[in-house]
Amino acid sequence: MPELPEVENTRRKLLPLFLGKKLLRLEHQDPGRYRHTERAQGQVVEEILRRGKFLLFALTEGWEMVVHLGMTGGFRLEATPHARVVFRLEDQEVFFHDPRRFGRIWVVKKGDYREIPLLLRLGPEPLSQDFRFPEFWLGLKGSQKPLKALLLDQRLAAGVGNIYADEALFRARLSPFRRGRDLSQGEAERLFVAIRTVLAEATALGGSTLSDRTYQQPDGLPGSFQLRHAVYGRTGLPCPVCGEPIARKTLGGRGTHFCPRCQGA
């Protein structure tokens, strides 16, 4: 699933395509998945923001178009066999490509997220000043969940998913199976810094494009942070630090990659 770095890079590439442009029509055949899109017709895009893994298109007349890419969603400049939504602008067409149909679109009054409960409970943006260690530390100490599950929950840090949770835990030298409440303050500080560092690096490198090439930026360019993955997707390969084979286990239904030696797992 596209995570914070991939969604942020998508946002940046969409800005020159949509900003100040009128949405003439949104064409699709799935009103249950792409909800109330008729409200966006004729509206001008005033801004595109990101909140966690959501894109927020600020429209005129107080409307807001919320887009979640799901597991395989992304924007393309050319039609594909899996183009589910066509955005007809004044000067071009942009396509929402989603092979597995997990992406969603809602058009709501600005800030009215009653139909999108996940958006209402997101924690702070980890690359912003709102991401502060005291609150992060308090959230860890108050939880019995394993660290990996805590990071995926979105309340400690919005936008962290499977890839960057694994990579941040490796950088912090912490087992994904440790309980949040069991961390020392020093360990929590290492994780706090690792989350910010990994996400900043990945964003600067365009995100991660995996072997299935599901994620691409709207202009078709891949990300390159996958070349720096230490553990994610490297099961059986040597740890870049100690040489121990990278292990993979399932935690909460999600594949979890880690170094048994470096992370004490």
C-alpha atoms as an extended CHARMM CRD file, in Angstrom:
* protein
*
       265  EXT
         1         1  MET       CA              0.0000000000        0.0000000000        0.0000000000  PROA      1               0.0000000000
         2         2  PRO       CA              1.3080000000        3.4920000000       -0.7540000000  PROA      2               0.0000000000
         3         3  GLU       CA              2.4760000000        5.0610000000        2.4950000000  PROA      3               0.0000000000
         4         4  LEU       CA              3.4080000000        8.6040000000        3.4900000000  PROA      4               0.0000000000
         5         5  PRO       CA              6.4170000000        8.9760000000        1.1070000000  PROA      5               0.0000000000
         6         6  GLU       CA              4.5150000000        7.6210000000       -1.8900000000  PROA      6               0.0000000000
         7         7  VAL       CA              1.3950000000        9.6840000000       -1.2050000000  PROA      7               0.0000000000
         8         8  GLU       CA              3.4420000000       12.8370000000       -0.5990000000  PROA      8               0.0000000000
         9         9  ASN       CA              5.2970000000       12.3920000000       -3.8850000000  PROA      9               0.0000000000
        10        10  THR       CA              1.9870000000       11.8180000000       -5.6500000000  PROA      10              0.0000000000
        11        11  ARG       CA              0.6660000000       15.0530000000       -4.1150000000  PROA      11              0.0000000000
        12        12  ARG       CA              3.6610000000       17.0320000000       -5.3280000000  PROA      12              0.0000000000
        13        13  LYS       CA              3.3510000000       15.7030000000       -8.8720000000  PROA      13              0.0000000000
        14        14  LEU       CA             -0.4010000000       16.3790000000       -8.9630000000  PROA      14              0.0000000000
        15        15  LEU       CA             -0.1230000000       20.0230000000       -7.8810000000  PROA      15              0.0000000000
        16        16  PRO       CA              0.8500000000       21.4740000000      -11.2710000000  PROA      16              0.0000000000
        17        17  LEU       CA             -1.7740000000       19.3070000000      -12.9840000000  PROA      17              0.0000000000
        18        18  PHE       CA             -4.7390000000       20.2470000000      -10.7800000000  PROA      18              0.0000000000
        19        19  LEU       CA             -4.0100000000       23.5220000000       -8.9960000000  PROA      19              0.0000000000
        20        20  GLY       CA             -6.3020000000       26.2940000000      -10.2140000000  PROA      20              0.0000000000
        21        21  LYS       CA             -8.0080000000       23.9380000000      -12.6840000000  PROA      21              0.0000000000
        22        22  LYS       CA            -11.7250000000       23.2900000000      -12.9490000000  PROA      22              0.0000000000
        23        23  LEU       CA            -12.9480000000       19.7050000000      -12.5610000000  PROA      23              0.0000000000
        24        24  LEU       CA            -15.3380000000       19.4320000000      -15.4800000000  PROA      24              0.0000000000
        25        25  ARG       CA            -16.3400000000       15.8380000000      -14.6900000000  PROA      25              0.0000000000
        26        26  LEU       CA            -15.3270000000       12.7550000000      -12.7350000000  PROA      26              0.0000000000
        27        27  GLU       CA            -16.3250000000        9.6940000000      -14.7350000000  PROA      27              0.0000000000
        28        28  HSD       CA            -16.5840000000        6.2160000000      -13.2110000000  PROA      28              0.0000000000
        29        29  GLN       CA            -18.9590000000        3.2900000000      -12.8130000000  PROA      29              0.0000000000
        30        30  ASP       CA            -18.7460000000        2.6500000000       -9.0670000000  PROA      30              0.0000000000
        31        31  PRO       CA            -20.7320000000        5.2110000000       -7.0170000000  PROA      31              0.0000000000
        32        32  GLY       CA            -20.3900000000        3.0400000000       -3.9060000000  PROA      32              0.0000000000
        33        33  ARG       CA            -16.6150000000        3.3390000000       -3.9590000000  PROA      33              0.0000000000
        34        34  TYR       CA            -16.3170000000        6.8470000000       -5.4030000000  PROA      34              0.0000000000
        35        35  ARG       CA            -18.9060000000        8.7250000000       -3.3860000000  PROA      35              0.0000000000
        36        36  HSD       CA            -20.7050000000       11.9840000000       -4.1680000000  PROA      36              0.0000000000
        37        37  THR       CA            -18.2800000000       12.8390000000       -6.9610000000  PROA      37              0.0000000000
        38        38  GLU       CA            -20.9840000000       14.8420000000       -8.7280000000  PROA      38              0.0000000000
        39        39  ARG       CA            -20.4170000000       17.5060000000       -6.0350000000  PROA      39              0.0000000000
        40        40  ALA       CA            -16.9620000000       18.1810000000       -7.4810000000  PROA      40              0.0000000000
        41        41  GLN       CA            -18.2670000000       18.9070000000      -10.9710000000  PROA      41              0.0000000000
        42        42  GLY       CA            -17.4910000000       22.4770000000      -11.9550000000  PROA      42              0.0000000000
        43        43  GLN       CA            -15.3790000000       23.1440000000       -8.8520000000  PROA      43              0.0000000000
        44        44  VAL       CA            -11.8590000000       24.5620000000       -8.9950000000  PROA      44              0.0000000000
        45        45  VAL       CA             -8.9840000000       22.8860000000       -7.1420000000  PROA      45              0.0000000000
        46        46  GLU       CA             -7.5570000000       25.4450000000       -4.7320000000  PROA      46              0.0000000000
        47        47  GLU       CA             -4.9890000000       23.2550000000       -2.9390000000  PROA      47              0.0000000000
        48        48  ILE       CA             -3.9010000000       19.6510000000       -2.5140000000  PROA      48              0.0000000000
        49        49  LEU       CA             -2.8580000000       18.6250000000        0.9720000000  PROA      49              0.0000000000
        50        50  ARG       CA             -1.9430000000       15.2870000000        2.4960000000  PROA      50              0.0000000000
        51        51  ARG       CA             -3.0310000000       13.7910000000        5.8200000000  PROA      51              0.0000000000
        52        52  GLY       CA             -1.4210000000       10.4520000000        6.5660000000  PROA      52              0.0000000000
        53        53  LYS       CA             -2.1150000000        8.3230000000        3.4910000000  PROA      53              0.0000000000
        54        54  PHE       CA             -5.0180000000       10.5240000000        2.3280000000  PROA      54              0.0000000000
        55        55  LEU       CA             -4.9360000000       13.2250000000       -0.3410000000  PROA      55              0.0000000000
        56        56  LEU       CA             -7.1590000000       16.2370000000        0.3740000000  PROA      56              0.0000000000
        57        57  PHE       CA             -8.2100000000       18.3230000000       -2.6290000000  PROA      57              0.0000000000
        58        58  ALA       CA             -9.5860000000       21.6630000000       -1.4240000000  PROA      58              0.0000000000
        59        59  LEU       CA            -12.3270000000       22.7440000000       -3.8480000000  PROA      59              0.0000000000
        60        60  THR       CA            -14.3110000000       25.9440000000       -4.2540000000  PROA      60              0.0000000000
        61        61  GLU       CA            -17.6570000000       26.4650000000       -2.4810000000  PROA      61              0.0000000000
        62        62  GLY       CA            -16.4020000000       24.6610000000        0.6370000000  PROA      62              0.0000000000
        63        63  TRP       CA            -16.1190000000       21.1820000000       -0.8640000000  PROA      63              0.0000000000
        64        64  GLU       CA            -13.2500000000       18.7930000000       -0.3280000000  PROA      64              0.0000000000
        65        65  MET       CA            -12.3320000000       15.7230000000       -2.3470000000  PROA      65              0.0000000000
        66        66  VAL       CA            -10.6490000000       13.0380000000       -0.2270000000  PROA      66              0.0000000000
        67        67  VAL       CA             -8.6930000000       10.3260000000       -2.0400000000  PROA      67              0.0000000000
        68        68  HSD       CA             -7.2440000000        7.1600000000       -0.5230000000  PROA      68              0.0000000000
        69        69  LEU       CA             -5.0390000000        5.1600000000       -2.8720000000  PROA      69              0.0000000000
        70        70  GLY       CA             -5.7560000000        1.8330000000       -1.1790000000  PROA      70              0.0000000000
        71        71  MET       CA             -3.3130000000       -0.9790000000       -1.8990000000  PROA      71              0.0000000000
        72        72  THR       CA             -2.7220000000       -0.4470000000       -5.6030000000  PROA      72              0.0000000000
        73        73  GLY       CA             -4.1590000000        2.9550000000       -6.4630000000  PROA      73              0.0000000000
        74        74  GLY       CA             -2.3280000000        5.7950000000       -8.1540000000  PROA      74              0.0000000000
        75        75  PHE       CA             -2.7290000000        8.5800000000      -10.6720000000  PROA      75              0.0000000000
        76        76  ARG       CA             -1.6230000000        8.2550000000      -14.2930000000  PROA      76              0.0000000000
        77        77  LEU       CA             -1.3760000000       10.6920000000      -17.1780000000  PROA      77              0.0000000000
        78        78  GLU       CA             -2.4250000000        8.0610000000      -19.6940000000  PROA      78              0.0000000000
        79        79  ALA       CA             -5.3640000000        5.6370000000      -19.6870000000  PROA      79              0.0000000000
        80        80  THR       CA             -4.6230000000        2.0970000000      -18.4790000000  PROA      80              0.0000000000
        81        81  PRO       CA             -6.7000000000       -1.1160000000      -18.4590000000  PROA      81              0.0000000000
        82        82  HSD       CA             -7.2440000000       -0.4910000000      -14.7400000000  PROA      82              0.0000000000
        83        83  ALA       CA             -8.2680000000        3.1820000000      -14.9510000000  PROA      83              0.0000000000
        84        84  ARG       CA            -11.2740000000        3.3740000000      -12.6100000000  PROA      84              0.0000000000
        85        85  VAL       CA            -11.9010000000        7.1380000000      -12.5900000000  PROA      85              0.0000000000
        86        86  VAL       CA            -11.3040000000        9.7530000000      -15.2790000000  PROA      86              0.0000000000
        87        87  PHE       CA            -10.7020000000       13.2980000000      -14.0460000000  PROA      87              0.0000000000
        88        88  ARG       CA            -11.6420000000       15.6110000000      -16.9230000000  PROA      88              0.0000000000
        89        89  LEU       CA             -9.9550000000       18.9750000000      -16.4440000000  PROA      89              0.0000000000
        90        90  GLU       CA            -10.0650000000       22.0500000000      -18.6410000000  PROA      90              0.0000000000
        91        91  ASP       CA             -6.8790000000       21.1640000000      -20.4880000000  PROA      91              0.0000000000
        92        92  GLN       CA             -6.2850000000       17.4330000000      -19.9920000000  PROA      92              0.0000000000
        93        93  GLU       CA             -7.4360000000       14.1400000000      -18.5020000000  PROA      93              0.0000000000
        94        94  VAL       CA             -5.9170000000       12.4170000000      -15.4770000000  PROA      94              0.0000000000
        95        95  PHE       CA             -6.7000000000        8.7990000000      -14.6160000000  PROA      95              0.0000000000
        96        96  PHE       CA             -7.0820000000        7.0210000000      -11.2720000000  PROA      96              0.0000000000
        97        97  HSD       CA             -5.4890000000        3.6140000000      -11.8360000000  PROA      97              0.0000000000
        98        98  ASP       CA             -6.3500000000        0.8640000000       -9.3210000000  PROA      98              0.0000000000
        99        99  PRO       CA             -5.9590000000       -2.8130000000      -10.3490000000  PROA      99              0.0000000000
       100       100  ARG       CA             -7.3470000000       -4.2750000000       -7.1010000000  PROA      100             0.0000000000
       101       101  ARG       CA            -10.0900000000       -1.6890000000       -6.5630000000  PROA      101             0.0000000000
       102       102  PHE       CA             -9.2370000000       -0.7910000000       -2.9640000000  PROA      102             0.0000000000
       103       103  GLY       CA             -8.9310000000        2.9430000000       -3.5840000000  PROA      103             0.0000000000
       104       104  ARG       CA            -11.6760000000        5.2960000000       -2.4470000000  PROA      104             0.0000000000
       105       105  ILE       CA            -12.8450000000        8.8280000000       -3.2240000000  PROA      105             0.0000000000
       106       106  TRP       CA            -15.2760000000       10.9580000000       -1.2230000000  PROA      106             0.0000000000
       107       107  VAL       CA            -16.4630000000       14.5060000000       -1.9030000000  PROA      107             0.0000000000
       108       108  VAL       CA            -17.5590000000       16.0820000000        1.3760000000  PROA      108             0.0000000000
       109       109  LYS       CA            -17.9650000000       19.4680000000        2.9770000000  PROA      109             0.0000000000
       110       110  LYS       CA            -14.5130000000       20.5920000000        4.0710000000  PROA      110             0.0000000000
       111       111  GLY       CA            -13.5230000000       18.8400000000        7.2970000000  PROA      111             0.0000000000
       112       112  ASP       CA            -16.6800000000       16.7090000000        7.4930000000  PROA      112             0.0000000000
       113       113  TYR       CA            -15.1080000000       13.2720000000        7.7290000000  PROA      113             0.0000000000
       114       114  ARG       CA            -17.9810000000       11.3340000000        9.2830000000  PROA      114             0.0000000000
       115       115  GLU       CA            -17.8880000000        8.9180000000        6.3390000000  PROA      115             0.0000000000
       116       116  ILE       CA            -14.1370000000        8.4550000000        6.7700000000  PROA      116             0.0000000000
       117       117  PRO       CA            -13.5660000000        7.4230000000       10.4050000000  PROA      117             0.0000000000
       118       118  LEU       CA             -9.8780000000        6.5880000000        9.9220000000  PROA      118             0.0000000000
       119       119  LEU       CA             -9.1890000000       10.1670000000        8.9180000000  PROA      119             0.0000000000
       120       120  LEU       CA            -10.7210000000       11.3740000000       12.1850000000  PROA      120             0.0000000000
       121       121  ARG       CA             -8.3660000000        9.3540000000       14.3960000000  PROA      121             0.0000000000
       122       122  LEU       CA             -5.0280000000        9.9660000000       12.6920000000  PROA      122             0.0000000000
       123       123  GLY       CA             -2.1400000000       10.9260000000       14.9070000000  PROA      123             0.0000000000
       124       124  PRO       CA              0.4220000000       13.6670000000       14.1910000000  PROA      124             0.0000000000
       125       125  GLU       CA              2.2850000000       14.0020000000       10.9140000000  PROA      125             0.0000000000
       126       126  PRO       CA              5.7300000000       12.5200000000       11.6500000000  PROA      126             0.0000000000
       127       127  LEU       CA              7.5990000000       15.0320000000        9.4580000000  PROA      127             0.0000000000
       128       128  SER       CA              5.9120000000       18.0230000000       11.0690000000  PROA      128             0.0000000000
       129       129  GLN       CA              6.4760000000       19.9510000000       14.2770000000  PROA      129             0.0000000000
       130       130  ASP       CA              3.3220000000       18.3310000000       15.6590000000  PROA      130             0.0000000000
       131       131  PHE       CA              5.2480000000       15.0730000000       16.0520000000  PROA      131             0.0000000000
       132       132  ARG       CA              6.7060000000       15.4980000000       19.5430000000  PROA      132             0.0000000000
       133       133  PHE       CA              8.5700000000       13.0030000000       21.6630000000  PROA      133             0.0000000000
       134       134  PRO       CA              6.6480000000       13.4900000000       24.9560000000  PROA      134             0.0000000000
       135       135  GLU       CA              3.3340000000       12.5080000000       23.3460000000  PROA      135             0.0000000000
       136       136  PHE       CA              5.0020000000        9.6740000000       21.3990000000  PROA      136             0.0000000000
       137       137  TRP       CA              6.5830000000        8.3400000000       24.5890000000  PROA      137             0.0000000000
       138       138  LEU       CA              3.2690000000        8.5610000000       26.4390000000  PROA      138             0.0000000000
       139       139  GLY       CA              1.5360000000        6.6130000000       23.6670000000  PROA      139             0.0000000000
       140       140  LEU       CA              4.1360000000        3.8680000000       23.8150000000  PROA      140             0.0000000000
       141       141  LYS       CA              4.0400000000        3.5500000000       27.5970000000  PROA      141             0.0000000000
       142       142  GLY       CA              0.2580000000        3.2930000000       27.5770000000  PROA      142             0.0000000000
       143       143  SER       CA              0.0940000000        0.3530000000       25.2020000000  PROA      143             0.0000000000
       144       144  GLN       CA              0.5200000000       -3.3940000000       25.4690000000  PROA      144             0.0000000000
       145       145  LYS       CA              0.5770000000       -3.8000000000       21.6960000000  PROA      145             0.0000000000
       146       146  PRO       CA              3.7060000000       -4.9410000000       19.8450000000  PROA      146             0.0000000000
       147       147  LEU       CA              5.6740000000       -2.0800000000       18.3210000000  PROA      147             0.0000000000
       148       148  LYS       CA              4.8740000000       -3.0760000000       14.7430000000  PROA      148             0.0000000000
       149       149  ALA       CA              1.1280000000       -3.0570000000       15.4500000000  PROA      149             0.0000000000
       150       150  LEU       CA              1.4370000000        0.2760000000       17.2450000000  PROA      150             0.0000000000
       151       151  LEU       CA              3.1070000000        1.9070000000       14.2600000000  PROA      151             0.0000000000
       152       152  LEU       CA              0.4980000000        0.5710000000       11.8470000000  PROA      152             0.0000000000
       153       153  ASP       CA             -2.3410000000        1.8520000000       14.0380000000  PROA      153             0.0000000000
       154       154  GLN       CA             -1.8000000000        5.4420000000       12.7370000000  PROA      154             0.0000000000
       155       155  ARG       CA             -2.3800000000        7.0920000000       16.1090000000  PROA      155             0.0000000000
       156       156  LEU       CA              1.2720000000        7.4820000000       17.0840000000  PROA      156             0.0000000000
       157       157  ALA       CA              2.3570000000        8.6750000000       13.6360000000  PROA      157             0.0000000000
       158       158  ALA       CA              0.1080000000        9.1400000000       10.6190000000  PROA      158             0.0000000000
       159       159  GLY       CA              1.1320000000        7.5930000000        7.3240000000  PROA      159             0.0000000000
       160       160  VAL       CA              3.4650000000        4.8130000000        8.5160000000  PROA      160             0.0000000000
       161       161  GLY       CA              2.6980000000        1.4650000000        6.8870000000  PROA      161             0.0000000000
       162       162  ASN       CA              4.2860000000       -1.9420000000        6.5310000000  PROA      162             0.0000000000
       163       163  ILE       CA              7.4390000000       -0.9220000000        4.6760000000  PROA      163             0.0000000000
       164       164  TYR       CA              8.4680000000        2.0180000000        6.8170000000  PROA      164             0.0000000000
       165       165  ALA       CA              7.4830000000        0.4220000000       10.1180000000  PROA      165             0.0000000000
       166       166  ASP       CA              9.8830000000       -2.4490000000        9.3630000000  PROA      166             0.0000000000
       167       167  GLU       CA             12.6410000000       -0.0970000000        8.2260000000  PROA      167             0.0000000000
       168       168  ALA       CA             12.2710000000        2.2840000000       11.1960000000  PROA      168             0.0000000000
       169       169  LEU       CA             12.3260000000       -0.5690000000       13.7090000000  PROA      169             0.0000000000
       170       170  PHE       CA             15.4870000000       -1.9210000000       12.1010000000  PROA      170             0.0000000000
       171       171  ARG       CA             17.1800000000        1.4930000000       12.2640000000  PROA      171             0.0000000000
       172       172  ALA       CA             16.1880000000        1.7660000000       15.9220000000  PROA      172             0.0000000000
       173       173  ARG       CA             17.4880000000       -1.7850000000       16.6140000000  PROA      173             0.0000000000
       174       174  LEU       CA             14.1760000000       -2.7810000000       18.1700000000  PROA      174             0.0000000000
       175       175  SER       CA             12.2370000000       -6.0040000000       17.7980000000  PROA      175             0.0000000000
       176       176  PRO       CA              8.8390000000       -5.5160000000       16.1380000000  PROA      176             0.0000000000
       177       177  PHE       CA              7.4480000000       -7.9070000000       18.7600000000  PROA      177             0.0000000000
       178       178  ARG       CA              8.4540000000       -5.8140000000       21.7980000000  PROA      178             0.0000000000
       179       179  ARG       CA              5.5660000000       -4.2260000000       23.6980000000  PROA      179             0.0000000000
       180       180  GLY       CA              5.3500000000       -0.4650000000       23.6380000000  PROA      180             0.0000000000
       181       181  ARG       CA              5.1540000000       -0.2090000000       27.4000000000  PROA      181             0.0000000000
       182       182  ASP       CA              8.3830000000       -2.2090000000       27.8230000000  PROA      182             0.0000000000
       183       183  LEU       CA             10.6450000000        0.2880000000       26.0430000000  PROA      183             0.0000000000
       184       184  SER       CA             13.0730000000        2.4470000000       27.9480000000  PROA      184             0.0000000000
       185       185  GLN       CA             13.0850000000        6.1530000000       27.2390000000  PROA      185             0.0000000000
       186       186  GLY       CA             16.3290000000        5.7900000000       25.3090000000  PROA      186             0.0000000000
       187       187  GLU       CA             14.8450000000        3.0710000000       23.1000000000  PROA      187             0.0000000000
       188       188  ALA       CA             11.7550000000        5.1700000000       22.4890000000  PROA      188             0.0000000000
       189       189  GLU       CA             13.9440000000        8.1170000000       21.4740000000  PROA      189             0.0000000000
       190       190  ARG       CA             15.7830000000        5.9110000000       18.9740000000  PROA      190             0.0000000000
       191       191  LEU       CA             12.4790000000        4.8460000000       17.4210000000  PROA      191             0.0000000000
       192       192  PHE       CA             11.1660000000        8.4130000000       17.3120000000  PROA      192             0.0000000000
       193       193  VAL       CA             14.2560000000        9.5720000000       15.4100000000  PROA      193             0.0000000000
       194       194  ALA       CA             14.2450000000        6.5110000000       13.1330000000  PROA      194             0.0000000000
       195       195  ILE       CA             10.6550000000        7.1250000000       12.0380000000  PROA      195             0.0000000000
       196       196  ARG       CA             11.4280000000       10.6900000000       11.0200000000  PROA      196             0.0000000000
       197       197  THR       CA             14.7120000000        9.7790000000        9.3430000000  PROA      197             0.0000000000
       198       198  VAL       CA             13.3670000000        6.8700000000        7.3060000000  PROA      198             0.0000000000
       199       199  LEU       CA             10.2930000000        8.7770000000        6.1330000000  PROA      199             0.0000000000
       200       200  ALA       CA             12.3140000000       11.8620000000        5.2020000000  PROA      200             0.0000000000
       201       201  GLU       CA             14.8230000000        9.7940000000        3.2080000000  PROA      201             0.0000000000
       202       202  ALA       CA             12.1010000000        7.8200000000        1.4540000000  PROA      202             0.0000000000
       203       203  THR       CA             10.1820000000       10.9720000000        0.5460000000  PROA      203             0.0000000000
       204       204  ALA       CA             13.3080000000       12.5880000000       -0.8780000000  PROA      204             0.0000000000
       205       205  LEU       CA             13.9070000000        9.4820000000       -3.0270000000  PROA      205             0.0000000000
       206       206  GLY       CA             10.3820000000        9.3230000000       -4.4290000000  PROA      206             0.0000000000
       207       207  GLY       CA              9.1450000000        6.4850000000       -2.2030000000  PROA      207             0.0000000000
       208       208  SER       CA              9.5380000000        2.7490000000       -2.7990000000  PROA      208             0.0000000000
       209       209  THR       CA              8.6380000000        1.0180000000       -6.0520000000  PROA      209             0.0000000000
       210       210  LEU       CA              8.5770000000       -2.7300000000       -5.4420000000  PROA      210             0.0000000000
       211       211  SER       CA              9.0510000000       -5.5520000000       -7.9330000000  PROA      211             0.0000000000
       212       212  ASP       CA              5.3800000000       -5.4960000000       -8.9790000000  PROA      212             0.0000000000
       213       213  ARG       CA              5.8070000000       -1.8070000000       -9.9110000000  PROA      213             0.0000000000
       214       214  THR       CA              2.3410000000       -1.0850000000       -8.5110000000  PROA      214             0.0000000000
       215       215  TYR       CA              3.4640000000        2.2880000000       -7.1790000000  PROA      215             0.0000000000
       216       216  GLN       CA              4.6430000000        4.8370000000       -9.7090000000  PROA      216             0.0000000000
       217       217  GLN       CA              4.5000000000        8.5850000000       -9.6070000000  PROA      217             0.0000000000
       218       218  PRO       CA              1.8600000000       10.1390000000      -11.8990000000  PROA      218             0.0000000000
       219       219  ASP       CA              4.4740000000       10.8400000000      -14.5720000000  PROA      219             0.0000000000
       220       220  GLY       CA              5.4740000000        7.1690000000      -14.5760000000  PROA      220             0.0000000000
       221       221  LEU       CA              8.7380000000        7.5770000000      -12.6820000000  PROA      221             0.0000000000
       222       222  PRO       CA              9.4770000000        4.9590000000      -10.0160000000  PROA      222             0.0000000000
       223       223  GLY       CA             10.7000000000        5.6880000000       -6.5170000000  PROA      223             0.0000000000
       224       224  SER       CA             14.1810000000        4.5610000000       -5.5240000000  PROA      224             0.0000000000
       225       225  PHE       CA             14.1120000000        4.1170000000       -1.7420000000  PROA      225             0.0000000000
       226       226  GLN       CA             13.6670000000        0.3700000000       -2.2820000000  PROA      226             0.0000000000
       227       227  LEU       CA             17.3880000000        0.3180000000       -3.0690000000  PROA      227             0.0000000000
       228       228  ARG       CA             18.0030000000        1.2770000000        0.5740000000  PROA      228             0.0000000000
       229       229  HSD       CA             15.6650000000       -1.2640000000        2.1670000000  PROA      229             0.0000000000
       230       230  ALA       CA             17.5750000000       -3.0440000000        4.9130000000  PROA      230             0.0000000000
       231       231  VAL       CA             14.8990000000       -5.5910000000        5.8390000000  PROA      231             0.0000000000
       232       232  TYR       CA             11.6180000000       -5.1280000000        3.9810000000  PROA      232             0.0000000000
       233       233  GLY       CA             11.2570000000       -7.6740000000        1.1820000000  PROA      233             0.0000000000
       234       234  ARG       CA             14.7290000000       -9.1150000000        1.8780000000  PROA      234             0.0000000000
       235       235  THR       CA             13.7860000000      -12.4140000000        3.5430000000  PROA      235             0.0000000000
       236       236  GLY       CA             16.7770000000      -14.7510000000        3.6420000000  PROA      236             0.0000000000
       237       237  LEU       CA             19.2370000000      -12.1300000000        2.3960000000  PROA      237             0.0000000000
       238       238  PRO       CA             22.0780000000      -10.9980000000        4.6680000000  PROA      238             0.0000000000
       239       239  CYS       CA             21.5100000000       -8.1370000000        7.0770000000  PROA      239             0.0000000000
       240       240  PRO       CA             23.4920000000       -5.1250000000        5.7900000000  PROA      240             0.0000000000
       241       241  VAL       CA             24.9130000000       -4.6110000000        9.2960000000  PROA      241             0.0000000000
       242       242  CYS       CA             25.7080000000       -8.0620000000       10.7060000000  PROA      242             0.0000000000
       243       243  GLY       CA             25.1680000000      -10.5220000000        7.8570000000  PROA      243             0.0000000000
       244       244  GLU       CA             22.4790000000      -12.5590000000        9.6420000000  PROA      244             0.0000000000
       245       245  PRO       CA             19.7140000000      -13.7130000000        7.2290000000  PROA      245             0.0000000000
       246       246  ILE       CA             16.6880000000      -11.4190000000        7.3520000000  PROA      246             0.0000000000
       247       247  ALA       CA             13.6650000000      -13.1960000000        8.8490000000  PROA      247             0.0000000000
       248       248  ARG       CA              9.9780000000      -12.7890000000        8.1310000000  PROA      248             0.0000000000
       249       249  LYS       CA              7.0740000000      -13.5400000000       10.4640000000  PROA      249             0.0000000000
       250       250  THR       CA              3.4210000000      -12.5780000000       10.4650000000  PROA      250             0.0000000000
       251       251  LEU       CA              2.2820000000      -10.1010000000       13.1000000000  PROA      251             0.0000000000
       252       252  GLY       CA             -1.3370000000       -9.0090000000       13.1610000000  PROA      252             0.0000000000
       253       253  GLY       CA             -1.8550000000      -10.4180000000        9.6960000000  PROA      253             0.0000000000
       254       254  ARG       CA              1.0140000000       -8.4060000000        8.2130000000  PROA      254             0.0000000000
       255       255  GLY       CA              4.3350000000       -9.7440000000        6.9680000000  PROA      255             0.0000000000
       256       256  THR       CA              7.0630000000       -8.4010000000        9.2410000000  PROA      256             0.0000000000
       257       257  HSD       CA             10.7440000000       -8.3300000000        8.2410000000  PROA      257             0.0000000000
       258       258  PHE       CA             13.5690000000       -8.0210000000       10.7500000000  PROA      258             0.0000000000
       259       259  CYS       CA             17.1320000000       -9.0200000000       11.6220000000  PROA      259             0.0000000000
       260       260  PRO       CA             17.0590000000      -11.5530000000       14.4970000000  PROA      260             0.0000000000
       261       261  ARG       CA             20.5120000000      -10.4590000000       15.6590000000  PROA      261             0.0000000000
       262       262  CYS       CA             20.4430000000       -6.6730000000       15.3180000000  PROA      262             0.0000000000
       263       263  GLN       CA             16.8980000000       -6.3680000000       16.6170000000  PROA      263             0.0000000000
       264       264  GLY       CA             17.0860000000       -9.0560000000       19.2730000000  PROA      264             0.0000000000
       265       265  ALA       CA             13.9760000000      -10.7640000000       17.8730000000  PROA      265             0.0000000000
